[in-house]
mmCIF file of C-alpha atoms and ligand atoms in Angstrom:
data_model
loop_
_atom_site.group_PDB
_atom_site.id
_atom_site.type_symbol
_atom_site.label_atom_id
_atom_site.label_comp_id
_atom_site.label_asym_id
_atom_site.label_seq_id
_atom_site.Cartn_x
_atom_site.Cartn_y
_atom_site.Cartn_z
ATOM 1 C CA UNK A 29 116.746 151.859 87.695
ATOM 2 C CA UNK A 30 118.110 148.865 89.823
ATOM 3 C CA UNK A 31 119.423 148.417 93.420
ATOM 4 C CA UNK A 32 122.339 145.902 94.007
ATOM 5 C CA UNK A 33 121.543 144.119 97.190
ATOM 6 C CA UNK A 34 123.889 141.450 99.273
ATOM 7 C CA UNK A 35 122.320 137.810 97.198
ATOM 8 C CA UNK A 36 120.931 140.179 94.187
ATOM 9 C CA UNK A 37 120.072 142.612 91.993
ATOM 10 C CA UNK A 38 116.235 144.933 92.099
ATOM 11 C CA UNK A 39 115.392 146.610 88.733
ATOM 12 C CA UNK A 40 112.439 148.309 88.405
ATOM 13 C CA UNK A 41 111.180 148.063 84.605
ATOM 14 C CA UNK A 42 108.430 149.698 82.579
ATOM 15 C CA UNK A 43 107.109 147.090 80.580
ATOM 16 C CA UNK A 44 104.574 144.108 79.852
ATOM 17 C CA UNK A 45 105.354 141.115 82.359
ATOM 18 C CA UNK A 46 104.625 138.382 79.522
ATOM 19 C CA UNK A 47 107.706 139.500 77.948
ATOM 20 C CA UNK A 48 110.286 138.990 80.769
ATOM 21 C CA UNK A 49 112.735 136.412 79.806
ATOM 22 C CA UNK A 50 113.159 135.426 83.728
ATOM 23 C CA UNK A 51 112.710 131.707 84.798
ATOM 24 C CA UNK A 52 109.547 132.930 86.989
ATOM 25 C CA UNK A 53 106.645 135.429 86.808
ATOM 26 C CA UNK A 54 104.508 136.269 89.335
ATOM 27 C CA UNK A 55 100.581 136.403 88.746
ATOM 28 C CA UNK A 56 98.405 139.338 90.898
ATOM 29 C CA UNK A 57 95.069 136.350 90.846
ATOM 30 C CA UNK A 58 91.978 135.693 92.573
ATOM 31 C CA UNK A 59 91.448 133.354 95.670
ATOM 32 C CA UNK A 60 89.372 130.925 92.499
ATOM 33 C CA UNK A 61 92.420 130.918 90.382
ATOM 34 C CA UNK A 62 89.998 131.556 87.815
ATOM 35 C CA UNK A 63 91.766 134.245 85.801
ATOM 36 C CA UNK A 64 90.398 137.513 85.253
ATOM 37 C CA UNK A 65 90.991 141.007 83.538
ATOM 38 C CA UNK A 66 94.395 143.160 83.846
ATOM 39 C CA UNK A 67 97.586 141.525 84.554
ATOM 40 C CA UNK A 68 95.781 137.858 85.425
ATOM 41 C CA UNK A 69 94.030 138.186 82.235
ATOM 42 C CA UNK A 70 97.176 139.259 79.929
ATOM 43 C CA UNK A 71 99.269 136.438 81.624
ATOM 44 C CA UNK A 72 95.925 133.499 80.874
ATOM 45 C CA UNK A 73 96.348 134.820 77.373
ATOM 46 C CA UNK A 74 99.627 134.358 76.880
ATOM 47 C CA UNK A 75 100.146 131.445 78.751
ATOM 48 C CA UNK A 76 97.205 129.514 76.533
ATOM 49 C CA UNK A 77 94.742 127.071 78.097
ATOM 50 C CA UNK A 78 96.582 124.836 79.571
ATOM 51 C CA UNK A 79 97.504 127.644 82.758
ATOM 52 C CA UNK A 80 93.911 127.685 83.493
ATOM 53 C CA UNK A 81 93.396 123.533 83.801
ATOM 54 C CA UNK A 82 96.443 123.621 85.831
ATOM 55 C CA UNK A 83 94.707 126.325 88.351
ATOM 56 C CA UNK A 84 92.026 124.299 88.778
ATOM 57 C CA UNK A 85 93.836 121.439 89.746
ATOM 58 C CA UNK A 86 94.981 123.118 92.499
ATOM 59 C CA UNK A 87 91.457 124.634 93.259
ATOM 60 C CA UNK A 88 90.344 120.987 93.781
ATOM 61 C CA UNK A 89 93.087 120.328 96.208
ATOM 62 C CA UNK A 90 92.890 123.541 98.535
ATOM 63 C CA UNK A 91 89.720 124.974 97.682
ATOM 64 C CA UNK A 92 90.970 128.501 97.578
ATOM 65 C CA UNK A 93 93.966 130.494 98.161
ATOM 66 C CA UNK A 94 94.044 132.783 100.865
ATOM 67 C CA UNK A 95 94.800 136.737 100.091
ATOM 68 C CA UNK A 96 99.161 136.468 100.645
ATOM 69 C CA UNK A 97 99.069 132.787 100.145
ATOM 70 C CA UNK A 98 101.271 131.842 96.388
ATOM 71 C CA UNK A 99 101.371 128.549 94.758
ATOM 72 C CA UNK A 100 102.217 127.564 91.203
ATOM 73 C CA UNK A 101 102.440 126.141 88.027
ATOM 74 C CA UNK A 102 103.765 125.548 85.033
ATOM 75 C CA UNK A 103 103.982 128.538 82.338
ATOM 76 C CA UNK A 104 102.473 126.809 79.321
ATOM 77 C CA UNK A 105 103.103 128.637 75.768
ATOM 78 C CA UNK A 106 105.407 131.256 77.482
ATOM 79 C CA UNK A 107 107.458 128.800 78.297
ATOM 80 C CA UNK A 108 108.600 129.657 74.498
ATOM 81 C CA UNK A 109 109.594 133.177 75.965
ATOM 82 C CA UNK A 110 112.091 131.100 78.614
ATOM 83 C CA UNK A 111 109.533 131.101 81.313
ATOM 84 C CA UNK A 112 109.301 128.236 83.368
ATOM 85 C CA UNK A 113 106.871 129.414 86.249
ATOM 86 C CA UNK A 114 103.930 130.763 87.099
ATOM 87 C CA UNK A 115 103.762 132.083 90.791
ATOM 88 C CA UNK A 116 100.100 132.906 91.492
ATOM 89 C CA UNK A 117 99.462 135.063 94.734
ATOM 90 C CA UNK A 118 96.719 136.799 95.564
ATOM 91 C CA UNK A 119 96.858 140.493 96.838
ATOM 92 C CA UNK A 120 94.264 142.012 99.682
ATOM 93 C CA UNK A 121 91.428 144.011 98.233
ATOM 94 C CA UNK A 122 91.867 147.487 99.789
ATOM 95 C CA UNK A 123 89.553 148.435 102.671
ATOM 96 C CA UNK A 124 91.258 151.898 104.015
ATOM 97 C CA UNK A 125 94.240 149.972 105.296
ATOM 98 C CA UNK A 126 92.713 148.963 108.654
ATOM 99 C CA UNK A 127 91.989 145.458 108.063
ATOM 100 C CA UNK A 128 95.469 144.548 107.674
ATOM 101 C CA UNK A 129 95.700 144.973 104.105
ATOM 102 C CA UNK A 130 99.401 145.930 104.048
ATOM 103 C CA UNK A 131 100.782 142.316 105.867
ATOM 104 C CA UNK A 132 98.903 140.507 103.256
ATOM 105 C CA UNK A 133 100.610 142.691 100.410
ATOM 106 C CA UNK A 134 103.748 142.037 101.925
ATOM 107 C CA UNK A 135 103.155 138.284 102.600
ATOM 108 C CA UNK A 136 102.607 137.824 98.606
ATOM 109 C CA UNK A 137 106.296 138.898 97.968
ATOM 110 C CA UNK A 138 107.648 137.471 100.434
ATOM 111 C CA UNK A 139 105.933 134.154 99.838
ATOM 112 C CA UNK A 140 105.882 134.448 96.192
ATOM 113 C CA UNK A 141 110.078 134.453 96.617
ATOM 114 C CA UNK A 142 110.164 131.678 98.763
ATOM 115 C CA UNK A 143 108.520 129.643 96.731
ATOM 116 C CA UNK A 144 110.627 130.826 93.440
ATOM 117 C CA UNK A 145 113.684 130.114 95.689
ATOM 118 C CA UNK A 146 112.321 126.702 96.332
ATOM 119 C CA UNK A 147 111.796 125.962 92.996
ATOM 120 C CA UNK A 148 115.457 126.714 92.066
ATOM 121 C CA UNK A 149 114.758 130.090 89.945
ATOM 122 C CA UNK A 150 117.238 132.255 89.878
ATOM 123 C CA UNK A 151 115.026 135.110 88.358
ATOM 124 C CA UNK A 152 111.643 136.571 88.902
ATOM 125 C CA UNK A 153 109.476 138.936 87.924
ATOM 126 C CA UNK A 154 106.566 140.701 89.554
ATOM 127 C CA UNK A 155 103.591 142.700 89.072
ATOM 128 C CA UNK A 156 102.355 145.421 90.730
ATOM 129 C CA UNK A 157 99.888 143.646 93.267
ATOM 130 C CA UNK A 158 96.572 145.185 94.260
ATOM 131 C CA UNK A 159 97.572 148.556 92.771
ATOM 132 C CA UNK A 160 94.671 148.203 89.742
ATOM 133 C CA UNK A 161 90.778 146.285 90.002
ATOM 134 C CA UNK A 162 91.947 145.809 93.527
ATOM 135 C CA UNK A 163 92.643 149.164 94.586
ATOM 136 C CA UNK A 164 95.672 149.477 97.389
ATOM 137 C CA UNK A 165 96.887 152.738 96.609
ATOM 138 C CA UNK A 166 99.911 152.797 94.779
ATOM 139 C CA UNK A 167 102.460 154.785 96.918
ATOM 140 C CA UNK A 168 101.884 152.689 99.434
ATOM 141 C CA UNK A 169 101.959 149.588 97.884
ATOM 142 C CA UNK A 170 105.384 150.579 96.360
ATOM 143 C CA UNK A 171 106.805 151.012 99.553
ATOM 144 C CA UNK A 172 105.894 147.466 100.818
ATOM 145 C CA UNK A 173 106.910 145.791 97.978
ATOM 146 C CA UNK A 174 110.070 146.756 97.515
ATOM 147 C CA UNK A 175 110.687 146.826 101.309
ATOM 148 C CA UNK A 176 110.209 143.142 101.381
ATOM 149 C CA UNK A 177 112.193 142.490 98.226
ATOM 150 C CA UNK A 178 115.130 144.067 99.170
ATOM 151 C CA UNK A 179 114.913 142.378 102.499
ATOM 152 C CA UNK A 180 114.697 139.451 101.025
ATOM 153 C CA UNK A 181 117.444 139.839 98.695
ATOM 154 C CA UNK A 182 119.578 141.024 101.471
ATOM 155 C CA UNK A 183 119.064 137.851 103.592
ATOM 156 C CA UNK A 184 118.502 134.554 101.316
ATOM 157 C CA UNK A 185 120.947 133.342 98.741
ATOM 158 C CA UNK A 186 119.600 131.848 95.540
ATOM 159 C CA UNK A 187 117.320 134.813 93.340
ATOM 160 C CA UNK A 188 120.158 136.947 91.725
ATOM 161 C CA UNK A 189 117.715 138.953 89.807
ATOM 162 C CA UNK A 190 114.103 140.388 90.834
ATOM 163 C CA UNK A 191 111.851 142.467 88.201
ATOM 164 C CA UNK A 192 109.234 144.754 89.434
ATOM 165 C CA UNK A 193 107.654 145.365 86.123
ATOM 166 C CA UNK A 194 104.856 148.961 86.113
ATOM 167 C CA UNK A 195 102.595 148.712 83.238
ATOM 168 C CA UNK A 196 101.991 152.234 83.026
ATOM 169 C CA UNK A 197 104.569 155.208 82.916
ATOM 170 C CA UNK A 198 102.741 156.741 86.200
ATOM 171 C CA UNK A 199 103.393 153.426 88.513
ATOM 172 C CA UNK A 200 106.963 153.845 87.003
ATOM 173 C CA UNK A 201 107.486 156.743 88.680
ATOM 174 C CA UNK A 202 106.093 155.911 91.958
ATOM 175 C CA UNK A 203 108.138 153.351 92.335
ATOM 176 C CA UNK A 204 111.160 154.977 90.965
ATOM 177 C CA UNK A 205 110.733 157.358 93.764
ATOM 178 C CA UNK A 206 110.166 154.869 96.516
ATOM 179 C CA UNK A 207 112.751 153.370 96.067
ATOM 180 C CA UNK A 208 115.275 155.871 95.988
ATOM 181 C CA UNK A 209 113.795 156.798 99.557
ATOM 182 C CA UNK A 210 114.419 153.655 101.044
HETATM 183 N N1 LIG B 16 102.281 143.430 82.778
HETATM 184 C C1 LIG B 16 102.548 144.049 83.952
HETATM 185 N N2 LIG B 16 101.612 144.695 84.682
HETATM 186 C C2 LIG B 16 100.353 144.713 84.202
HETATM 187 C C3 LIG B 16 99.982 144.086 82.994
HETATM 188 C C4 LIG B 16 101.010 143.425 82.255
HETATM 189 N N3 LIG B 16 100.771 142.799 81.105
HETATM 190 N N4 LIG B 16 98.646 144.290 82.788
HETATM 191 C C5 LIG B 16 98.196 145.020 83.840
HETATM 192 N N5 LIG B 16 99.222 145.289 84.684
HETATM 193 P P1 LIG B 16 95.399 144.095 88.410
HETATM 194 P P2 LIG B 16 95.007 143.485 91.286
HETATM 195 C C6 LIG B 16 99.226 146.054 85.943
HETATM 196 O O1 LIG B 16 94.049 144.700 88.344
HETATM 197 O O2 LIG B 16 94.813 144.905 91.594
HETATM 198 C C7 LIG B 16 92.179 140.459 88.169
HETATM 199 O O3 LIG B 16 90.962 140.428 87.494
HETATM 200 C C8 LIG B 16 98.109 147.018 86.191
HETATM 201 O O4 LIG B 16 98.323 148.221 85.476
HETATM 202 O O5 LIG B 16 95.850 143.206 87.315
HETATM 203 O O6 LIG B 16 95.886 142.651 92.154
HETATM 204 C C9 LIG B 16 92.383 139.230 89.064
HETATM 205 O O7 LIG B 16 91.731 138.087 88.549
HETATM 206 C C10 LIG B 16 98.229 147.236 87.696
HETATM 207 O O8 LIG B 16 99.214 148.213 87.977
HETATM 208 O O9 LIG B 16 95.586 143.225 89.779
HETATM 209 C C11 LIG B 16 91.789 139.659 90.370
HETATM 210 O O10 LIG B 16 90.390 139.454 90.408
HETATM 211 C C12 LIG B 16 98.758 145.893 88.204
HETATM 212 O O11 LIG B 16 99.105 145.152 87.027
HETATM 213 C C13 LIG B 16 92.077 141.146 90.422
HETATM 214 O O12 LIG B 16 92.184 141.561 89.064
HETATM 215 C C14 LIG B 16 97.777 145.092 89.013
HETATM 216 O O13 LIG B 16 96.450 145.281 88.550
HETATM 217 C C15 LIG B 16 93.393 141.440 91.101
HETATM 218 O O14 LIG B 16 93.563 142.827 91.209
#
């Protein structure tokens, strides 16, 4: 399923996002950068060792990123796979959507894009952020995120292709119908 914007092209892909062959993938992290289980983990493996000293370098330099903050670095062993970049952002843990979860959710795509427009990618790929260990429910999550993509695609020249890659045949779904309603 895809959506042909004004700059770019949406698809929406059921898949693994290890084994995009896009210049930049997005990590769903932790404000430690330290890796962790689900996508964060799969994305460490792949990636090999060398993704994890780079995180910490920039752990020594800021400390900690901020829940819709995104920084990045290089892609290490999937850079085999044609990826150059790893965009870590780091979704809001869901509280019942009164502590402004849902700006933070849309900061990390709209961030995470900036900064893959900034580094001269052309294509992208993302997960779907805070939908597993943190929680955001995922209709509502689906809806954000590709609110902000397509807004972005609509306004800023330079991505020409954007991946929203669902792990699991039910997210799929979801987001297959969200975005035929917007
Ligand atoms: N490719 C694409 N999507 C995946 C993959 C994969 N290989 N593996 C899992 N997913 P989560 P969060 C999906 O928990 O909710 C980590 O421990 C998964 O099915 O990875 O933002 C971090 O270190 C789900 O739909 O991220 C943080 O501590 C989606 O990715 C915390 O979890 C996001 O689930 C972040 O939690």
């Amino acid at each position: 399923m895809e959506r042909r914007l004004k700059y770019g092209v949406l698809r929406l892909i059921h898949g693994d996002i290890t084994e995009q062959g896009v210049d930049a993938i997005v990590n769903a992290a932790n404000s430690s950068l330290m890796g962790g289980g689900g996508v964060d983990g799969a994305i460490h493996r792949a990636a090999g060792p060398e993704l994890h000293r780079e995180c910490m370098e920039i752990i020594k330099k800021i400390g900690r990123l901020e829940p819709g903050g995104a920084v990045h670095t290089g892609s290490g062993r999937l850079r085999e796979r044609g990826i150059k970049w790893v965009i870590h952002t780091v979704g809001p843990v869901w509280r019942g959507g009164k502590y402004r979860e849902a700006e933070a959710l849309e900061r990390c795509y709209r961030n995470s894009m900036a900064l893959a427009r900034n580094l001269g990618a052309e294509s992208m790929a993302f997960p779907s952020i805070s939908t597993g260990a943190y929680g955001y429910p995922v209709e509502k999550a689906a809806e954000i995120a590709l609110y902000a993509i397509i807004d972005e695609l609509e306004s800023h020249e330079g991505i020409e292709e954007v991946r929203m890659v669902l792990y699991s045949t039910y997210d799929f779904k979801i987001y297959a119908e969200s975005l035929k309603s917007l």
